Tab-separated table of C-alpha atoms in Angstrom:
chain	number	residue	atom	x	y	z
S	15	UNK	CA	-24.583	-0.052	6.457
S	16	UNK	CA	-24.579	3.311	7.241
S	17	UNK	CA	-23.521	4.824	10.891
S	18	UNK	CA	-25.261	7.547	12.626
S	19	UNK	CA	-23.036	7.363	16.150
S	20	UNK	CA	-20.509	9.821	16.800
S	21	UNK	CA	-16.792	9.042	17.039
S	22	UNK	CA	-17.202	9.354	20.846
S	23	UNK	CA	-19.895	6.727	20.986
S	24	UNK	CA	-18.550	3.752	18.785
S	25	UNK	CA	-18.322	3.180	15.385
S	26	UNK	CA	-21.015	0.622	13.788
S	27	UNK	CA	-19.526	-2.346	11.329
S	28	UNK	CA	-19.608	-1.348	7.798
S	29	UNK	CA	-17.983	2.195	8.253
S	30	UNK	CA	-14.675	2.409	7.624
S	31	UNK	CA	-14.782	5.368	4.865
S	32	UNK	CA	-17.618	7.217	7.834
S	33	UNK	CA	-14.648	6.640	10.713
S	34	UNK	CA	-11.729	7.828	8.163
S	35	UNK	CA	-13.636	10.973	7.654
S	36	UNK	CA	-14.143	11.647	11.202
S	37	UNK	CA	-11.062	11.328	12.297
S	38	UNK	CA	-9.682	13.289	9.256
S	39	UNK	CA	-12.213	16.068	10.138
S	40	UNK	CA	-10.741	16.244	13.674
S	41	UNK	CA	-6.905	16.504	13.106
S	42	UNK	CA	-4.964	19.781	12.546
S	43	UNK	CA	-4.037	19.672	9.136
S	44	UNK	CA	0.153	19.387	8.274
S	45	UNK	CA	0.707	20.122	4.540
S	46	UNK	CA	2.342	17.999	1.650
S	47	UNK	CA	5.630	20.015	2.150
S	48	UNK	CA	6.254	20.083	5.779
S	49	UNK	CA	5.470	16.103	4.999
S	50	UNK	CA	8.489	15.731	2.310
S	51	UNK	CA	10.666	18.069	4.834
S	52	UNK	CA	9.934	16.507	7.723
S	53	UNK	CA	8.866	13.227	7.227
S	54	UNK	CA	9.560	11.593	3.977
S	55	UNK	CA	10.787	8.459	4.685
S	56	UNK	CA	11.800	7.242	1.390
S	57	UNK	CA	14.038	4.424	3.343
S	58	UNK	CA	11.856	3.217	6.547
S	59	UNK	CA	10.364	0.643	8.132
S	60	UNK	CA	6.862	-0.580	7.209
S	61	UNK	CA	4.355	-2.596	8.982
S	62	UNK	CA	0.613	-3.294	7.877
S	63	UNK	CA	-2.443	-3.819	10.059
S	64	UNK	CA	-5.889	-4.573	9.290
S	65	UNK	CA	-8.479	-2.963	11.299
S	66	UNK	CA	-12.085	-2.851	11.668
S	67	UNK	CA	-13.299	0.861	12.208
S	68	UNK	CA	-14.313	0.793	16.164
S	69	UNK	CA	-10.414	-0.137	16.515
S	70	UNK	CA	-9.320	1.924	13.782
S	71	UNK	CA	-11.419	5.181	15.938
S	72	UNK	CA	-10.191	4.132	19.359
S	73	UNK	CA	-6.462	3.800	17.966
S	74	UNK	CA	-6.840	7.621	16.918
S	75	UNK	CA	-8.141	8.275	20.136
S	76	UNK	CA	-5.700	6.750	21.881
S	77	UNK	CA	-2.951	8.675	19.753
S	78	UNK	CA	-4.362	11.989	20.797
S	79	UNK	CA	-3.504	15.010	18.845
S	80	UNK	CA	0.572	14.092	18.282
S	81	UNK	CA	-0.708	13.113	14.475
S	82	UNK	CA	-1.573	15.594	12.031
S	83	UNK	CA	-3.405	15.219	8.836
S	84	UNK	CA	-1.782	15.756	5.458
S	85	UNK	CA	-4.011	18.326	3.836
S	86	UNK	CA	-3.739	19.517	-0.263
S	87	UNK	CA	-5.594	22.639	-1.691
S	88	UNK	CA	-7.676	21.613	1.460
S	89	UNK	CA	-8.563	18.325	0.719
S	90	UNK	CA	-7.910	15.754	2.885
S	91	UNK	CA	-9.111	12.060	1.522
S	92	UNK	CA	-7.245	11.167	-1.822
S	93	UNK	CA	-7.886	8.547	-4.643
S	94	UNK	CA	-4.791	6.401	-5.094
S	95	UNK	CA	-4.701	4.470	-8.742
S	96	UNK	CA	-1.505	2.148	-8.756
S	97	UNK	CA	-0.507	0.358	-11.654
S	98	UNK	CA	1.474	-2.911	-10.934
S	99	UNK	CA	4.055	-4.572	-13.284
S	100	UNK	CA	5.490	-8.138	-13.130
S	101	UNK	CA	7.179	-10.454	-15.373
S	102	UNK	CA	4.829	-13.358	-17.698
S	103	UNK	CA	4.948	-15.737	-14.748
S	104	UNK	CA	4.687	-13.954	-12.102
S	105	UNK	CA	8.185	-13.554	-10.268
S	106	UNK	CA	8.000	-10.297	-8.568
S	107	UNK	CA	4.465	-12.629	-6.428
S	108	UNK	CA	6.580	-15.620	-6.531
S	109	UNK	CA	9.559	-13.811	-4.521
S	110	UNK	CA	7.154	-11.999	-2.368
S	111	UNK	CA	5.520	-15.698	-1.867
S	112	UNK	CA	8.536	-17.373	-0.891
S	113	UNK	CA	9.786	-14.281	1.409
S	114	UNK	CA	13.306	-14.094	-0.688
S	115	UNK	CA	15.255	-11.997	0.423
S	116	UNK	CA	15.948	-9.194	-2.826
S	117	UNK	CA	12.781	-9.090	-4.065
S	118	UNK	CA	11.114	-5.658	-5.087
S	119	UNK	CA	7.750	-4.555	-6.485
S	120	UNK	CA	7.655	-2.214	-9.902
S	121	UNK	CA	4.563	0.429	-10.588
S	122	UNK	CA	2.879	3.661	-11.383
S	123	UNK	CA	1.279	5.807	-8.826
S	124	UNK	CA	-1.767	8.208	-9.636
S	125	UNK	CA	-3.095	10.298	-7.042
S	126	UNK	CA	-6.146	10.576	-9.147
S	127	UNK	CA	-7.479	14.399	-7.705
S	128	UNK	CA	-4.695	15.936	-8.861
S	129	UNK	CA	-3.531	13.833	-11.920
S	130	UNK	CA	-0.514	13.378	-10.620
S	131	UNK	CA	1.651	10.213	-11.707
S	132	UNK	CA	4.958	9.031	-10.334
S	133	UNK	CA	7.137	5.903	-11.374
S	134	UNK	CA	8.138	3.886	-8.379
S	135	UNK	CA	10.498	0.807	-7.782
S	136	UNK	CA	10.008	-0.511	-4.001
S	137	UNK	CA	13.112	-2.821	-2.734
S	138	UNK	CA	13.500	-4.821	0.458
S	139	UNK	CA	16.321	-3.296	1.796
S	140	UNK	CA	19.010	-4.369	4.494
S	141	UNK	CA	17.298	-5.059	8.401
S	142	UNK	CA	13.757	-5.471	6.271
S	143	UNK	CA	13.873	-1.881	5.783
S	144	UNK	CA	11.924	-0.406	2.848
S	145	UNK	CA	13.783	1.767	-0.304
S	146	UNK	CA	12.173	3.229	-2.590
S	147	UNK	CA	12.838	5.126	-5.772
S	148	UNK	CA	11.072	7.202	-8.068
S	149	UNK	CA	10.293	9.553	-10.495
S	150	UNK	CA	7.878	12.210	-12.416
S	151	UNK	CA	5.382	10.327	-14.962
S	152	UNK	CA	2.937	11.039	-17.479
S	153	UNK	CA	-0.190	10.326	-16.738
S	154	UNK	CA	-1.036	9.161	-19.794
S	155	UNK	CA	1.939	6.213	-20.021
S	156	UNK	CA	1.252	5.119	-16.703
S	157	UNK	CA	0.014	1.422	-18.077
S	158	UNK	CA	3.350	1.406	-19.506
S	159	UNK	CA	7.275	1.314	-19.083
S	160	UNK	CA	8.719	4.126	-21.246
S	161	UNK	CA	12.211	4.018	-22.428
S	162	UNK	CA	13.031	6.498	-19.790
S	163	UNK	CA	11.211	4.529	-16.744
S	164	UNK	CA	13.355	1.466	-18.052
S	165	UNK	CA	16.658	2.761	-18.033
S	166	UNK	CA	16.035	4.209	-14.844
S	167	UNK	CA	14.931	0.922	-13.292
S	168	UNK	CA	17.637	-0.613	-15.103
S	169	UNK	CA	20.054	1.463	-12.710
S	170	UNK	CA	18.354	1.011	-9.581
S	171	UNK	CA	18.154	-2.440	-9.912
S	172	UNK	CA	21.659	-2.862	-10.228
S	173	UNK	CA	22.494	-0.585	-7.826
S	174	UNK	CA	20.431	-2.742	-5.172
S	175	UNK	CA	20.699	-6.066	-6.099
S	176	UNK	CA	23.235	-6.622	-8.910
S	177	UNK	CA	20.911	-8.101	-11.024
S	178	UNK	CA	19.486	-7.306	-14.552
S	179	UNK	CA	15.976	-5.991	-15.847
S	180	UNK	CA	13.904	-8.902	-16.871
S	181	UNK	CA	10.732	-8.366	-19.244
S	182	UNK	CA	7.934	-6.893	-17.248
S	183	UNK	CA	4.115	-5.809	-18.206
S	184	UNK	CA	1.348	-4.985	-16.575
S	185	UNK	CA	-0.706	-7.234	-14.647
S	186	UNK	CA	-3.253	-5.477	-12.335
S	187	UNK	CA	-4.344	-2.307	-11.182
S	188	UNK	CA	-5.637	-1.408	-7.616
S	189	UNK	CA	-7.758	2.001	-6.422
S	190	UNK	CA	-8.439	2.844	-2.728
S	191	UNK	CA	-8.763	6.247	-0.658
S	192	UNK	CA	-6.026	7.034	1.779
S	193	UNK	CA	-5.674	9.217	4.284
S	194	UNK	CA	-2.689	10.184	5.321
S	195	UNK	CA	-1.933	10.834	10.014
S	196	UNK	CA	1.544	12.636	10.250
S	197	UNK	CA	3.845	12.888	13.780
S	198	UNK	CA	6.715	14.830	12.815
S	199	UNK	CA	8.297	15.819	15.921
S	200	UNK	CA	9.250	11.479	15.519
S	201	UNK	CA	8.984	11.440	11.752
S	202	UNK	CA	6.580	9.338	11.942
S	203	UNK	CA	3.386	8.865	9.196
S	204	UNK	CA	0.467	6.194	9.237
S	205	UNK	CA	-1.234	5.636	5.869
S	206	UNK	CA	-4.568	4.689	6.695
S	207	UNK	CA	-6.650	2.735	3.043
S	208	UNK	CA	-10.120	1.842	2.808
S	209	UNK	CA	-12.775	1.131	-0.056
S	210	UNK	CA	-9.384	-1.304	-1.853
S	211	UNK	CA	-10.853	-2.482	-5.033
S	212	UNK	CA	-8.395	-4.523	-7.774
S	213	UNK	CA	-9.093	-5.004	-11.258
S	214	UNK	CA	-7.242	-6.617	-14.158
S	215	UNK	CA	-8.764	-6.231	-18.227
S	216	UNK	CA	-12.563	-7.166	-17.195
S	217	UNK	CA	-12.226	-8.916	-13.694
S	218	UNK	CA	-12.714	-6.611	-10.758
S	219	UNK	CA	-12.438	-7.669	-6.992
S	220	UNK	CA	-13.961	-5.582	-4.216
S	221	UNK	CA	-11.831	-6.087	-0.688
S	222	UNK	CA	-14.047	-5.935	2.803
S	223	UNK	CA	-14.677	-2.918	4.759
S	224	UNK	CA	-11.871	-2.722	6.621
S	225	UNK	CA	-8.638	-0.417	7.174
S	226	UNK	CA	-5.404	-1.227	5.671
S	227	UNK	CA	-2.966	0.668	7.841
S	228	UNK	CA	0.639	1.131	7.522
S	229	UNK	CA	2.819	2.442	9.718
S	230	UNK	CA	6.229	3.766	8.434
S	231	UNK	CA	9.104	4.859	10.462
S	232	UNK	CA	12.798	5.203	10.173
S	233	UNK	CA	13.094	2.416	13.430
S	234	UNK	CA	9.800	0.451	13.362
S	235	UNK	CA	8.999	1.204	16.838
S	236	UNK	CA	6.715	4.542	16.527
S	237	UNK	CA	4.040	6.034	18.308
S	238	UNK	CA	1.307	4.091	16.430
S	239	UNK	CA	3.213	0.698	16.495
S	240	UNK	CA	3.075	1.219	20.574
S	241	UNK	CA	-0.749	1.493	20.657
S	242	UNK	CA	-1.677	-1.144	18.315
S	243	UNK	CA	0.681	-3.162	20.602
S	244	UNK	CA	-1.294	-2.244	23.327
S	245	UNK	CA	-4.620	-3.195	22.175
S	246	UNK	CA	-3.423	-6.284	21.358
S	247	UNK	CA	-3.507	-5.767	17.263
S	248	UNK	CA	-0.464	-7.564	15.411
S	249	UNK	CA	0.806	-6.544	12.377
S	250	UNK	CA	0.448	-9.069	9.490
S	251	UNK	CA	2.235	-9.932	6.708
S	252	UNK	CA	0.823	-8.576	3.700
S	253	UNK	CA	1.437	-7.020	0.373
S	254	UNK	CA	-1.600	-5.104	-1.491
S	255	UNK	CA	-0.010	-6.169	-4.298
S	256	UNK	CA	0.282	-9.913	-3.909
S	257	UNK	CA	-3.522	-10.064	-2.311
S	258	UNK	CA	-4.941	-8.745	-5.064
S	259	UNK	CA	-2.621	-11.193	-7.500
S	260	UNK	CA	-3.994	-13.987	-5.511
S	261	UNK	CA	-7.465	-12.871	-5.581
S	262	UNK	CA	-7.448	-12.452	-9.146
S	263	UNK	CA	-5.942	-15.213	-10.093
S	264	UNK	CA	-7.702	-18.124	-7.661
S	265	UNK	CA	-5.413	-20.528	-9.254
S	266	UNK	CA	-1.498	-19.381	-7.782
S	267	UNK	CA	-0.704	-20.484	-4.142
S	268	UNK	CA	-0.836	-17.917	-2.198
S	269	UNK	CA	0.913	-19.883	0.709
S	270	UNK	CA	1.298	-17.544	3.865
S	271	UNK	CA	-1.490	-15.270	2.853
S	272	UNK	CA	-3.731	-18.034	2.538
S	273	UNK	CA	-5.595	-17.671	6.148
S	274	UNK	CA	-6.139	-13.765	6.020
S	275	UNK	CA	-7.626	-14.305	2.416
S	276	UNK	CA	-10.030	-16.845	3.444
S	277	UNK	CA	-10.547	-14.770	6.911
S	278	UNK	CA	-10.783	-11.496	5.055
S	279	UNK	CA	-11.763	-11.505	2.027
S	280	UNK	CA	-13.933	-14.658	1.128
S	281	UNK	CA	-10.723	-16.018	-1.243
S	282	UNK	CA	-11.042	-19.814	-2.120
S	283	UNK	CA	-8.504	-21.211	-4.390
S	284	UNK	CA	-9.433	-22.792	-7.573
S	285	UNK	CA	-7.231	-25.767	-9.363
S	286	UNK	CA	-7.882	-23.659	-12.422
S	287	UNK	CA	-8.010	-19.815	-13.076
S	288	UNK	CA	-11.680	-18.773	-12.778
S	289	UNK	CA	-11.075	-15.145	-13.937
S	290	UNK	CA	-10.287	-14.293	-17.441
């Protein structure tokens, strides 16, 4: 469904990518390096909200013009392409499941309009805080763990948790367009996701039309978190990672993310896997 109102008028179900590019459109731009100076946030707190796009345009209204948006070679919407890795049975989802304490998530990062690839490792730090690590890649190895990618997990995994490498492989893919909202007088950045679509060999899942935000600061209490609060939106407990898992694979519990699946995105699970 297709909008024709104007931000100031309400935003019509359906358009999330129509309200992203408005409100894109409308910010001053900040770019990529005043982002890395000023607001990288490589260890931060996270929270993730799903919003429909009339909330998603009245929570940038509400925000004003303290957010700026991240702008490259003047572009200002950007294909993500992330490339998840887990061991044979699943034990990266299963500590995510269970809400373990040292649990982490390994992958590859595209921003697919430039072509540019980095390795990542994401760990759950002290105080629920968020660490992550990572590196250059080549674009063309990012289905894979080279030797280098290994020893350097290898490291950090030891260095966070004690604990050794298992055996891990590739298990699912996800693509979405981001734009990212940037306060950095409070270091402050809100990553805002919509067309998510997650695939694995021939089985592709298409999520609803709705925002994934995130909002990451060095305290958890930012600008952003205040005005959701306000309007009454909570955050919820999700990982993009272990939605799409349980989406494409029907069969696995998926145990506290079991109502916003069913709510969300139509998931129903199967006693046996239904995607192959």
């Amino acid at each position: 469904m297709t909008s024709t109102q104007s931000p100031g008028t309400g935003v019509l179900a359906g358009s999330c990518s129509q309200a992203l590019d408005w409100a894109a459109a409308a910010a001053d731009p900040i770019s990529l390096e005043q982002v890395v100076s000023e607001a990288a946030l490589m260890t931060r707190v996270d929270k993730k909200f799903l919003l429909s796009a009339e909330q998603f345009t009245e929570l940038m209204s509400r925000l004003g013009d303290g957010f700026r948006i991240m702008e490259i070679e003047g572009r200002r919407m950007f294909t993500y392409e992330s490339v998840y890795f887990d061991t044979p049975d699943m034990e990266m989802f299963t500590a995510h499941k269970q809400g373990r304490r040292r649990r982490y998530k390994i992958r590859t990062r595209t921003y697919a309009d430039s072509g540019l690839c980095m390795f990542e490792a994401k760990f759950k730090g002290l105080r629920g805080q968020t660490v992550k690590h990572r590196i250059p890649y080549e674009f063309s190895e990012r289905d894979s763990i080279t030797p280098e990618a290994t020893e350097f997990l290898r490291v950090q995994l030891r260095a966070e948790y004690n604990q050794e490498l298992p055996h891990l492989e590739a298990v699912m893919r996800s693509d979405y367009v981001r734009g990212t909202f940037v306060n950095p007088v409070d270091e402050e950045r809100l990553t805002c996701d919509v067309n998510l679509v997650y695939s694995r060999q021939d089985a592709t899942v298409h999520g609803p039309d709705l925002f994934v935000i995130e909002t990451k600061t060095a305290s958890g209490r930012g600008a952003a978190d205040a005005v959701l609060s306000q309007m009454g939106i909570r955050p919820v407990s999700m990982s993009k990672y272990c939605l799409g898992i349980a989406l494409l694979h029907p069969h696995l519990a998926a145990n506290k993310w079991s109502r916003l699946l069913k709510r969300n995105f139509g998931w129903k699970r199967s006693p046996r896997q239904v995607l192959s």
